[in-house]
Amino acid sequence: MTTQNQNSLERKGENLTGAQALIRSLIEEGVDTIFGYPGGAIMPVYDALYDFLDQINHILTRHEQGAIHAAQGYARVSGNVGVCLATSGPGATNLITGIADAMVDSTPLVCFTGQVTSPLLGTDAFQESDIVGMSMPVTKWNYQITRAEEIPEVVAKAFFIARSGRPGPVLIDIAKDAQFQTTDFQYKKCSRIRSYLPEQPVDKEALVEAAHLIDNAKKPFLLVGQGVVLSGAEKELLQFVEKTNIPMASTLLGLSAVPSDHPLWKGMLGMHGNYGPNVLTNECDLLIAVGMRFDDRVTGDVKTYATQAKVIHIEIDPSEINKNIPVEVAICSDAKKALKMLNHLVKENHHDSWHDAFKPFAEQEYEQVIKNDLYPTKESLTMPEVVNKVADATNHQAVMATDVGQQQMFAARYFKFKNSRSCVTSGGLGTMGFGLPAAVGAAVGAPDKTVVAFLGDGGFQMTIQELATIRQENLNVKVIVLNNEFLGMVRQWQELFFDRRYSFTHMHNPDFIKIADGYGIPAQTVTTRDDLDRAIAEMIETDGPYFLEVRVEKEDNVFPMVPSGATVSDVKLTPNS
């Protein structure tokens, strides 16, 4: 027996405190980074962590919401489970927004919170909160530990649940006395839980039926969801569309699954997606949805969505199938497995005339929207031209993180992606304040990449304190605040649907440059087009963090736009269209 194997066996027999057992369990799961914020009820774990800093990196964020969004960003770019750590009471409750965001966006997280000692549970003790009860609707699983001996098994179960099937967040609440108690530490990874079936066997008859529909369709259209990325099915997807010659478009979270310059990729779906993909959804005869859940921002009015088409839905979560859109063929499976099998069944095909149908829509969108967005004649700078220039300056190799709002939609439309896992944004929950801390996690998860964070002046100020985390860790994050002095997306809706009654959307902002300087981050403001290229070049060439404020057109709007509740074929290219 080797010395290494002997040491491994010796470790399993050690008598450890619960806090030490937790850290050892994380090491056994391959965790290399924790995002967190210490406090009284989690202090024993932080004390134990102090002895393992050569094996686990801890990132001290400036707020617990920053910690969980950073864990999300880390998970999204690395493909690993994100881990965050918080204390009891307000520390735990500050995680709820991020947990809910991770749940709807299928991000694998394991969150650990401290809790008051077990004798005090239910007594309204200082900094006690029922975080298990509060988080139950927005977690895949949660559990409260009151005995140290529970820790290894519960942690193993938590990681298995978080990463298996449709990924999602798990929360483990640990009473403080359990952190002090001792236990005989033995760790065994979890690979099966009775009654929990994260994946179903692929229905081969359904695959055969799907292949028949695909081979005989005249106007097939494929929708790329984040499930392609989560399952690592990028290669299989390209093999499928290149063999069948089927045009495809992406959901917001499906962006970067395929290169934006792929000839079969027609753009983004949804409320602010591209013109052709939205309109032609209601003209295709076969809709193939892969790893997406038919969110209302994609479908618009479900009563009028693709009613002429037969629908094939490849989706790992059975609860999403037939939930919003009725399907002809349901393939409840991991996208990678299903596409790999489907590639052996479908025939080579061509759909030249169908591809040609997208061209006039693309040309019209370019003339009426894109040309004006990227090459504006107005004096003021615009968000799209800034996004486009930053993307070009990074040769489309950077990881893009965004907050939520107009800058998010402009970034999604114009950044253009070459590599998978390079789009980090909040989808289903639409969480303002997500972008800056998510960029922190993305930079830790992809240390060889530049991370560019496009933020609005509103969302930026919700988690502005994470500039300190970026500086302390010297992360290669380029923070770009597109400042229009408005809550831009809300203002757009007020302009279009509320007679320009701008009720509480104007922002009186601080001097962002002074704030960045206070955190020790190099910064500058750009107000004119003549200075933009130089400023972007300086930002990219600067090692480590950089802050760029660009003052942009105050009342710019994101188009195309599918009005809320409208059908996708009613997409507007201009306010008056």
mmCIF file of N, CA and C in Angstrom, residues 192-301:
data_model
loop_
_atom_site.group_PDB
_atom_site.id
_atom_site.type_symbol
_atom_site.label_atom_id
_atom_site.label_comp_id
_atom_site.label_asym_id
_atom_site.label_seq_id
_atom_site.Cartn_x
_atom_site.Cartn_y
_atom_site.Cartn_z
ATOM 1 N N ARG A 192 -26.237 7.879 -5.068
ATOM 2 C CA ARG A 192 -27.614 7.412 -5.217
ATOM 3 C C ARG A 192 -28.389 7.723 -3.949
ATOM 4 N N ILE A 193 -29.626 8.199 -4.136
ATOM 5 C CA ILE A 193 -30.528 8.427 -3.015
ATOM 6 C C ILE A 193 -31.856 7.753 -3.345
ATOM 7 N N ARG A 194 -32.315 6.923 -2.448
ATOM 8 C CA ARG A 194 -33.574 6.224 -2.681
ATOM 9 C C ARG A 194 -34.713 7.224 -2.880
ATOM 10 N N SER A 195 -35.497 7.016 -3.884
ATOM 11 C CA SER A 195 -36.664 7.834 -4.258
ATOM 12 C C SER A 195 -36.289 9.115 -5.007
ATOM 13 N N TYR A 196 -35.000 9.425 -5.101
ATOM 14 C CA TYR A 196 -34.574 10.590 -5.883
ATOM 15 C C TYR A 196 -34.020 10.089 -7.206
ATOM 16 N N LEU A 197 -34.710 10.424 -8.303
ATOM 17 C CA LEU A 197 -34.301 9.983 -9.630
ATOM 18 C C LEU A 197 -33.957 11.208 -10.477
ATOM 19 N N PRO A 198 -32.708 11.635 -10.452
ATOM 20 C CA PRO A 198 -32.342 12.857 -11.175
ATOM 21 C C PRO A 198 -32.449 12.745 -12.685
ATOM 22 N N GLU A 199 -32.341 11.519 -13.211
ATOM 23 C CA GLU A 199 -32.474 11.308 -14.653
ATOM 24 C C GLU A 199 -33.325 10.079 -14.911
ATOM 25 N N GLN A 200 -34.085 10.153 -15.983
ATOM 26 C CA GLN A 200 -34.877 9.004 -16.394
ATOM 27 C C GLN A 200 -34.202 8.323 -17.574
ATOM 28 N N PRO A 201 -34.406 7.020 -17.753
ATOM 29 C CA PRO A 201 -33.861 6.354 -18.945
ATOM 30 C C PRO A 201 -34.432 7.004 -20.197
ATOM 31 N N VAL A 202 -33.597 7.149 -21.213
ATOM 32 C CA VAL A 202 -34.053 7.775 -22.451
ATOM 33 C C VAL A 202 -35.056 6.862 -23.144
ATOM 34 N N ASP A 203 -36.178 7.428 -23.520
ATOM 35 C CA ASP A 203 -37.227 6.692 -24.226
ATOM 36 C C ASP A 203 -36.807 6.539 -25.690
ATOM 37 N N LYS A 204 -36.365 5.343 -26.053
ATOM 38 C CA LYS A 204 -35.858 5.129 -27.409
ATOM 39 C C LYS A 204 -36.955 5.249 -28.461
ATOM 40 N N GLU A 205 -38.168 4.857 -28.104
ATOM 41 C CA GLU A 205 -39.272 5.014 -29.045
ATOM 42 C C GLU A 205 -39.545 6.487 -29.323
ATOM 43 N N ALA A 206 -39.418 7.320 -28.286
ATOM 44 C CA ALA A 206 -39.601 8.757 -28.476
ATOM 45 C C ALA A 206 -38.515 9.326 -29.389
ATOM 46 N N LEU A 207 -37.283 8.821 -29.250
ATOM 47 C CA LEU A 207 -36.196 9.272 -30.117
ATOM 48 C C LEU A 207 -36.475 8.900 -31.575
ATOM 49 N N VAL A 208 -36.963 7.694 -31.795
ATOM 50 C CA VAL A 208 -37.287 7.261 -33.162
ATOM 51 C C VAL A 208 -38.400 8.127 -33.747
ATOM 52 N N GLU A 209 -39.409 8.410 -32.942
ATOM 53 C CA GLU A 209 -40.509 9.262 -33.392
ATOM 54 C C GLU A 209 -40.011 10.673 -33.698
ATOM 55 N N ALA A 210 -39.106 11.189 -32.828
ATOM 56 C CA ALA A 210 -38.544 12.520 -33.057
ATOM 57 C C ALA A 210 -37.736 12.548 -34.350
ATOM 58 N N ALA A 211 -36.917 11.539 -34.574
ATOM 59 C CA ALA A 211 -36.104 11.479 -35.795
ATOM 60 C C ALA A 211 -36.982 11.471 -37.037
ATOM 61 N N HIS A 212 -38.106 10.759 -36.983
ATOM 62 C CA HIS A 212 -39.032 10.725 -38.120
ATOM 63 C C HIS A 212 -39.584 12.129 -38.400
ATOM 64 N N LEU A 213 -39.976 12.842 -37.353
ATOM 65 C CA LEU A 213 -40.490 14.200 -37.535
ATOM 66 C C LEU A 213 -39.409 15.129 -38.089
ATOM 67 N N ILE A 214 -38.209 14.977 -37.594
ATOM 68 C CA ILE A 214 -37.096 15.832 -38.038
ATOM 69 C C ILE A 214 -36.774 15.579 -39.507
ATOM 70 N N ASP A 215 -36.720 14.318 -39.884
ATOM 71 C CA ASP A 215 -36.373 13.982 -41.269
ATOM 72 C C ASP A 215 -37.414 14.485 -42.271
ATOM 73 N N ASN A 216 -38.662 14.600 -41.840
ATOM 74 C CA ASN A 216 -39.743 14.942 -42.764
ATOM 75 C C ASN A 216 -40.212 16.395 -42.661
ATOM 76 N N ALA A 217 -39.632 17.143 -41.745
ATOM 77 C CA ALA A 217 -40.038 18.537 -41.592
ATOM 78 C C ALA A 217 -39.509 19.382 -42.750
ATOM 79 N N LYS A 218 -40.305 20.372 -43.141
ATOM 80 C CA LYS A 218 -39.891 21.308 -44.193
ATOM 81 C C LYS A 218 -39.325 22.599 -43.605
ATOM 82 N N LYS A 219 -39.820 22.954 -42.416
ATOM 83 C CA LYS A 219 -39.381 24.191 -41.772
ATOM 84 C C LYS A 219 -39.064 23.932 -40.293
ATOM 85 N N PRO A 220 -38.064 23.122 -40.007
ATOM 86 C CA PRO A 220 -37.721 22.850 -38.611
ATOM 87 C C PRO A 220 -36.923 24.001 -37.998
ATOM 88 N N PHE A 221 -37.093 24.196 -36.718
ATOM 89 C CA PHE A 221 -36.408 25.287 -36.017
ATOM 90 C C PHE A 221 -36.011 24.778 -34.640
ATOM 91 N N LEU A 222 -34.749 24.993 -34.248
ATOM 92 C CA LEU A 222 -34.232 24.474 -32.983
ATOM 93 C C LEU A 222 -33.972 25.611 -32.000
ATOM 94 N N LEU A 223 -34.439 25.440 -30.774
ATOM 95 C CA LEU A 223 -34.261 26.422 -29.711
ATOM 96 C C LEU A 223 -33.202 25.908 -28.734
ATOM 97 N N VAL A 224 -32.143 26.687 -28.555
ATOM 98 C CA VAL A 224 -31.007 26.292 -27.718
ATOM 99 C C VAL A 224 -31.166 26.892 -26.332
ATOM 100 N N GLY A 225 -31.315 26.059 -25.323
ATOM 101 C CA GLY A 225 -31.420 26.521 -23.952
ATOM 102 C C GLY A 225 -30.151 26.261 -23.163
ATOM 103 N N GLN A 226 -30.158 26.716 -21.911
ATOM 104 C CA GLN A 226 -28.975 26.554 -21.065
ATOM 105 C C GLN A 226 -28.679 25.094 -20.761
ATOM 106 N N GLY A 227 -29.681 24.227 -20.922
ATOM 107 C CA GLY A 227 -29.446 22.813 -20.693
ATOM 108 C C GLY A 227 -28.361 22.240 -21.576
ATOM 109 N N VAL A 228 -28.152 22.843 -22.746
ATOM 110 C CA VAL A 228 -27.052 22.412 -23.621
ATOM 111 C C VAL A 228 -25.717 22.642 -22.934
ATOM 112 N N VAL A 229 -25.586 23.799 -22.286
ATOM 113 C CA VAL A 229 -24.346 24.124 -21.579
ATOM 114 C C VAL A 229 -24.203 23.269 -20.325
ATOM 115 N N LEU A 230 -25.257 23.158 -19.554
ATOM 116 C CA LEU A 230 -25.194 22.420 -18.283
ATOM 117 C C LEU A 230 -24.843 20.956 -18.490
ATOM 118 N N SER A 231 -25.283 20.388 -19.606
ATOM 119 C CA SER A 231 -24.992 18.975 -19.857
ATOM 120 C C SER A 231 -23.716 18.772 -20.668
ATOM 121 N N GLY A 232 -23.081 19.872 -21.081
ATOM 122 C CA GLY A 232 -21.878 19.748 -21.898
ATOM 123 C C GLY A 232 -22.158 19.208 -23.278
ATOM 124 N N ALA A 233 -23.305 19.598 -23.858
ATOM 125 C CA ALA A 233 -23.753 19.038 -25.139
ATOM 126 C C ALA A 233 -23.429 19.922 -26.335
ATOM 127 N N GLU A 234 -22.520 20.863 -26.171
ATOM 128 C CA GLU A 234 -22.223 21.790 -27.268
ATOM 129 C C GLU A 234 -21.776 21.063 -28.541
ATOM 130 N N LYS A 235 -20.888 20.091 -28.393
ATOM 131 C CA LYS A 235 -20.381 19.344 -29.552
ATOM 132 C C LYS A 235 -21.505 18.551 -30.217
ATOM 133 N N GLU A 236 -22.307 17.871 -29.422
ATOM 134 C CA GLU A 236 -23.401 17.056 -29.961
ATOM 135 C C GLU A 236 -24.441 17.930 -30.655
ATOM 136 N N LEU A 237 -24.680 19.112 -30.122
ATOM 137 C CA LEU A 237 -25.646 20.015 -30.740
ATOM 138 C C LEU A 237 -25.174 20.449 -32.128
ATOM 139 N N LEU A 238 -23.908 20.830 -32.222
ATOM 140 C CA LEU A 238 -23.381 21.247 -33.523
ATOM 141 C C LEU A 238 -23.395 20.096 -34.522
ATOM 142 N N GLN A 239 -23.079 18.901 -34.062
ATOM 143 C CA GLN A 239 -23.146 17.740 -34.952
ATOM 144 C C GLN A 239 -24.569 17.543 -35.463
ATOM 145 N N PHE A 240 -25.537 17.747 -34.595
ATOM 146 C CA PHE A 240 -26.941 17.558 -34.964
ATOM 147 C C PHE A 240 -27.387 18.586 -36.008
ATOM 148 N N VAL A 241 -27.146 19.867 -35.740
ATOM 149 C CA VAL A 241 -27.652 20.886 -36.669
ATOM 150 C C VAL A 241 -26.876 20.881 -37.985
ATOM 151 N N GLU A 242 -25.604 20.536 -37.938
ATOM 152 C CA GLU A 242 -24.822 20.505 -39.171
ATOM 153 C C GLU A 242 -25.200 19.305 -40.039
ATOM 154 N N LYS A 243 -25.641 18.243 -39.416
ATOM 155 C CA LYS A 243 -26.095 17.083 -40.176
ATOM 156 C C LYS A 243 -27.488 17.328 -40.763
ATOM 157 N N THR A 244 -28.350 17.948 -39.992
ATOM 158 C CA THR A 244 -29.738 18.137 -40.424
ATOM 159 C C THR A 244 -29.975 19.475 -41.106
ATOM 160 N N ASN A 245 -28.999 20.395 -40.990
ATOM 161 C CA ASN A 245 -29.100 21.729 -41.598
ATOM 162 C C ASN A 245 -30.282 22.523 -41.036
ATOM 163 N N ILE A 246 -30.524 22.384 -39.728
ATOM 164 C CA ILE A 246 -31.641 23.062 -39.085
ATOM 165 C C ILE A 246 -31.181 24.396 -38.497
ATOM 166 N N PRO A 247 -31.891 25.489 -38.793
ATOM 167 C CA PRO A 247 -31.548 26.772 -38.167
ATOM 168 C C PRO A 247 -31.859 26.743 -36.678
ATOM 169 N N MET A 248 -31.101 27.535 -35.924
ATOM 170 C CA MET A 248 -31.281 27.529 -34.469
ATOM 171 C C MET A 248 -31.170 28.939 -33.917
ATOM 172 N N ALA A 249 -31.749 29.136 -32.748
ATOM 173 C CA ALA A 249 -31.648 30.391 -32.013
ATOM 174 C C ALA A 249 -31.572 30.071 -30.530
ATOM 175 N N SER A 250 -31.068 31.012 -29.730
ATOM 176 C CA SER A 250 -30.799 30.755 -28.313
ATOM 177 C C SER A 250 -31.713 31.559 -27.401
ATOM 178 N N THR A 251 -32.022 30.975 -26.261
ATOM 179 C CA THR A 251 -32.601 31.740 -25.167
ATOM 180 C C THR A 251 -31.502 32.620 -24.577
ATOM 181 N N LEU A 252 -31.862 33.511 -23.661
ATOM 182 C CA LEU A 252 -30.864 34.370 -23.021
ATOM 183 C C LEU A 252 -29.781 33.534 -22.343
ATOM 184 N N LEU A 253 -30.183 32.521 -21.571
ATOM 185 C CA LEU A 253 -29.197 31.703 -20.870
ATOM 186 C C LEU A 253 -28.560 30.661 -21.776
ATOM 187 N N GLY A 254 -29.110 30.462 -22.958
ATOM 188 C CA GLY A 254 -28.482 29.556 -23.922
ATOM 189 C C GLY A 254 -27.394 30.210 -24.742
ATOM 190 N N LEU A 255 -27.243 31.533 -24.594
ATOM 191 C CA LEU A 255 -26.183 32.224 -25.325
ATOM 192 C C LEU A 255 -24.814 31.667 -24.941
ATOM 193 N N SER A 256 -23.948 31.585 -25.906
ATOM 194 C CA SER A 256 -22.563 31.078 -25.834
ATOM 195 C C SER A 256 -22.491 29.573 -25.991
ATOM 196 N N ALA A 257 -23.632 28.863 -25.989
ATOM 197 C CA ALA A 257 -23.599 27.411 -26.212
ATOM 198 C C ALA A 257 -23.066 27.092 -27.599
ATOM 199 N N VAL A 258 -23.369 27.960 -28.566
ATOM 200 C CA VAL A 258 -22.830 27.835 -29.921
ATOM 201 C C VAL A 258 -22.201 29.174 -30.295
ATOM 202 N N PRO A 259 -21.175 29.168 -31.129
ATOM 203 C CA PRO A 259 -20.556 30.436 -31.538
ATOM 204 C C PRO A 259 -21.565 31.328 -32.252
ATOM 205 N N SER A 260 -21.513 32.622 -31.938
ATOM 206 C CA SER A 260 -22.470 33.555 -32.524
ATOM 207 C C SER A 260 -22.310 33.713 -34.028
ATOM 208 N N ASP A 261 -21.144 33.344 -34.549
ATOM 209 C CA ASP A 261 -20.924 33.489 -35.991
ATOM 210 C C ASP A 261 -21.194 32.189 -36.754
ATOM 211 N N HIS A 262 -21.768 31.189 -36.087
ATOM 212 C CA HIS A 262 -22.078 29.944 -36.788
ATOM 213 C C HIS A 262 -23.164 30.217 -37.831
ATOM 214 N N PRO A 263 -23.002 29.741 -39.067
ATOM 215 C CA PRO A 263 -23.965 30.071 -40.129
ATOM 216 C C PRO A 263 -25.384 29.585 -39.871
ATOM 217 N N LEU A 264 -25.561 28.578 -39.015
ATOM 218 C CA LEU A 264 -26.902 28.081 -38.725
ATOM 219 C C LEU A 264 -27.554 28.800 -37.543
ATOM 220 N N TRP A 265 -26.798 29.642 -36.852
ATOM 221 C CA TRP A 265 -27.333 30.366 -35.696
ATOM 222 C C TRP A 265 -27.983 31.660 -36.165
ATOM 223 N N LYS A 266 -29.244 31.845 -35.826
ATOM 224 C CA LYS A 266 -30.014 32.984 -36.334
ATOM 225 C C LYS A 266 -30.200 34.094 -35.315
ATOM 226 N N GLY A 267 -29.755 33.880 -34.082
ATOM 227 C CA GLY A 267 -29.844 34.957 -33.105
ATOM 228 C C GLY A 267 -30.465 34.519 -31.794
ATOM 229 N N MET A 268 -30.988 35.510 -31.088
ATOM 230 C CA MET A 268 -31.560 35.286 -29.757
ATOM 231 C C MET A 268 -33.079 35.327 -29.823
ATOM 232 N N LEU A 269 -33.704 34.519 -28.994
ATOM 233 C CA LEU A 269 -35.155 34.474 -28.878
ATOM 234 C C LEU A 269 -35.633 35.435 -27.799
ATOM 235 N N GLY A 270 -36.908 35.718 -27.812
ATOM 236 C CA GLY A 270 -37.503 36.360 -26.661
ATOM 237 C C GLY A 270 -37.869 37.813 -26.834
ATOM 238 N N MET A 271 -38.242 38.432 -25.716
ATOM 239 C CA MET A 271 -38.803 39.779 -25.702
ATOM 240 C C MET A 271 -37.932 40.790 -26.436
ATOM 241 N N HIS A 272 -36.628 40.702 -26.275
ATOM 242 C CA HIS A 272 -35.722 41.607 -26.969
ATOM 243 C C HIS A 272 -34.774 40.829 -27.892
ATOM 244 N N GLY A 273 -35.260 39.683 -28.356
ATOM 245 C CA GLY A 273 -34.467 38.860 -29.263
ATOM 246 C C GLY A 273 -34.515 39.379 -30.689
ATOM 247 N N ASN A 274 -33.968 38.596 -31.578
ATOM 248 C CA ASN A 274 -33.874 39.014 -32.977
ATOM 249 C C ASN A 274 -35.202 38.829 -33.709
ATOM 250 N N TYR A 275 -35.379 39.635 -34.733
ATOM 251 C CA TYR A 275 -36.656 39.732 -35.442
ATOM 252 C C TYR A 275 -37.060 38.405 -36.091
ATOM 253 N N GLY A 276 -36.172 37.854 -36.918
ATOM 254 C CA GLY A 276 -36.481 36.625 -37.640
ATOM 255 C C GLY A 276 -36.809 35.447 -36.749
ATOM 256 N N PRO A 277 -35.966 35.121 -35.772
ATOM 257 C CA PRO A 277 -36.269 33.992 -34.897
ATOM 258 C C PRO A 277 -37.618 34.106 -34.192
ATOM 259 N N ASN A 278 -37.992 35.312 -33.784
ATOM 260 C CA ASN A 278 -39.285 35.476 -33.123
ATOM 261 C C ASN A 278 -40.444 35.273 -34.087
ATOM 262 N N VAL A 279 -40.407 35.975 -35.229
ATOM 263 C CA VAL A 279 -41.511 35.890 -36.177
ATOM 264 C C VAL A 279 -41.650 34.481 -36.738
ATOM 265 N N LEU A 280 -40.526 33.885 -37.115
ATOM 266 C CA LEU A 280 -40.577 32.589 -37.789
ATOM 267 C C LEU A 280 -40.844 31.422 -36.842
ATOM 268 N N THR A 281 -40.781 31.674 -35.534
ATOM 269 C CA THR A 281 -41.265 30.664 -34.590
ATOM 270 C C THR A 281 -42.718 30.317 -34.901
ATOM 271 N N ASN A 282 -43.457 31.301 -35.336
ATOM 272 C CA ASN A 282 -44.871 31.084 -35.654
ATOM 273 C C ASN A 282 -45.101 30.702 -37.111
ATOM 274 N N GLU A 283 -44.015 30.314 -37.800
ATOM 275 C CA GLU A 283 -44.150 29.815 -39.164
ATOM 276 C C GLU A 283 -43.487 28.460 -39.375
ATOM 277 N N CYS A 284 -42.676 28.022 -38.421
ATOM 278 C CA CYS A 284 -42.023 26.716 -38.577
ATOM 279 C C CYS A 284 -43.059 25.603 -38.475
ATOM 280 N N ASP A 285 -42.717 24.440 -39.022
ATOM 281 C CA ASP A 285 -43.634 23.299 -38.887
ATOM 282 C C ASP A 285 -43.174 22.308 -37.824
ATOM 283 N N LEU A 286 -41.936 22.480 -37.354
ATOM 284 C CA LEU A 286 -41.413 21.634 -36.284
ATOM 285 C C LEU A 286 -40.524 22.475 -35.391
ATOM 286 N N LEU A 287 -40.826 22.466 -34.104
ATOM 287 C CA LEU A 287 -40.049 23.214 -33.122
ATOM 288 C C LEU A 287 -39.335 22.209 -32.220
ATOM 289 N N ILE A 288 -38.002 22.292 -32.182
ATOM 290 C CA ILE A 288 -37.203 21.372 -31.366
ATOM 291 C C ILE A 288 -36.582 22.189 -30.237
ATOM 292 N N ALA A 289 -37.058 21.984 -29.028
ATOM 293 C CA ALA A 289 -36.558 22.722 -27.867
ATOM 294 C C ALA A 289 -35.596 21.841 -27.094
ATOM 295 N N VAL A 290 -34.368 22.334 -26.892
ATOM 296 C CA VAL A 290 -33.337 21.543 -26.214
ATOM 297 C C VAL A 290 -32.880 22.267 -24.952
ATOM 298 N N GLY A 291 -33.182 21.695 -23.801
ATOM 299 C CA GLY A 291 -32.690 22.240 -22.537
ATOM 300 C C GLY A 291 -33.215 23.626 -22.229
ATOM 301 N N MET A 292 -34.473 23.856 -22.488
ATOM 302 C CA MET A 292 -35.098 25.140 -22.144
ATOM 303 C C MET A 292 -36.521 24.876 -21.669
ATOM 304 N N ARG A 293 -37.121 25.889 -21.003
ATOM 305 C CA ARG A 293 -38.369 25.611 -20.292
ATOM 306 C C ARG A 293 -39.546 26.441 -20.803
ATOM 307 N N PHE A 294 -39.433 27.038 -21.980
ATOM 308 C CA PHE A 294 -40.516 27.847 -22.552
ATOM 309 C C PHE A 294 -40.963 28.937 -21.575
ATOM 310 N N ASP A 295 -40.007 29.708 -21.119
ATOM 311 C CA ASP A 295 -40.272 30.848 -20.249
ATOM 312 C C ASP A 295 -41.160 31.854 -20.969
ATOM 313 N N ASP A 296 -41.949 32.614 -20.212
ATOM 314 C CA ASP A 296 -42.874 33.566 -20.825
ATOM 315 C C ASP A 296 -42.159 34.661 -21.605
ATOM 316 N N ARG A 297 -40.910 34.975 -21.237
ATOM 317 C CA ARG A 297 -40.157 35.973 -21.995
ATOM 318 C C ARG A 297 -39.741 35.440 -23.365
ATOM 319 N N VAL A 298 -39.781 34.132 -23.552
ATOM 320 C CA VAL A 298 -39.507 33.522 -24.855
ATOM 321 C C VAL A 298 -40.793 33.341 -25.652
ATOM 322 N N THR A 299 -41.855 32.924 -24.983
ATOM 323 C CA THR A 299 -43.071 32.538 -25.705
ATOM 324 C C THR A 299 -44.029 33.688 -25.981
ATOM 325 N N GLY A 300 -43.999 34.749 -25.143
ATOM 326 C CA GLY A 300 -45.092 35.696 -25.235
ATOM 327 C C GLY A 300 -46.390 34.997 -24.873
ATOM 328 N N ASP A 301 -47.459 35.324 -25.566
ATOM 329 C CA ASP A 301 -48.751 34.711 -25.314
ATOM 330 C C ASP A 301 -48.717 33.232 -25.722
#
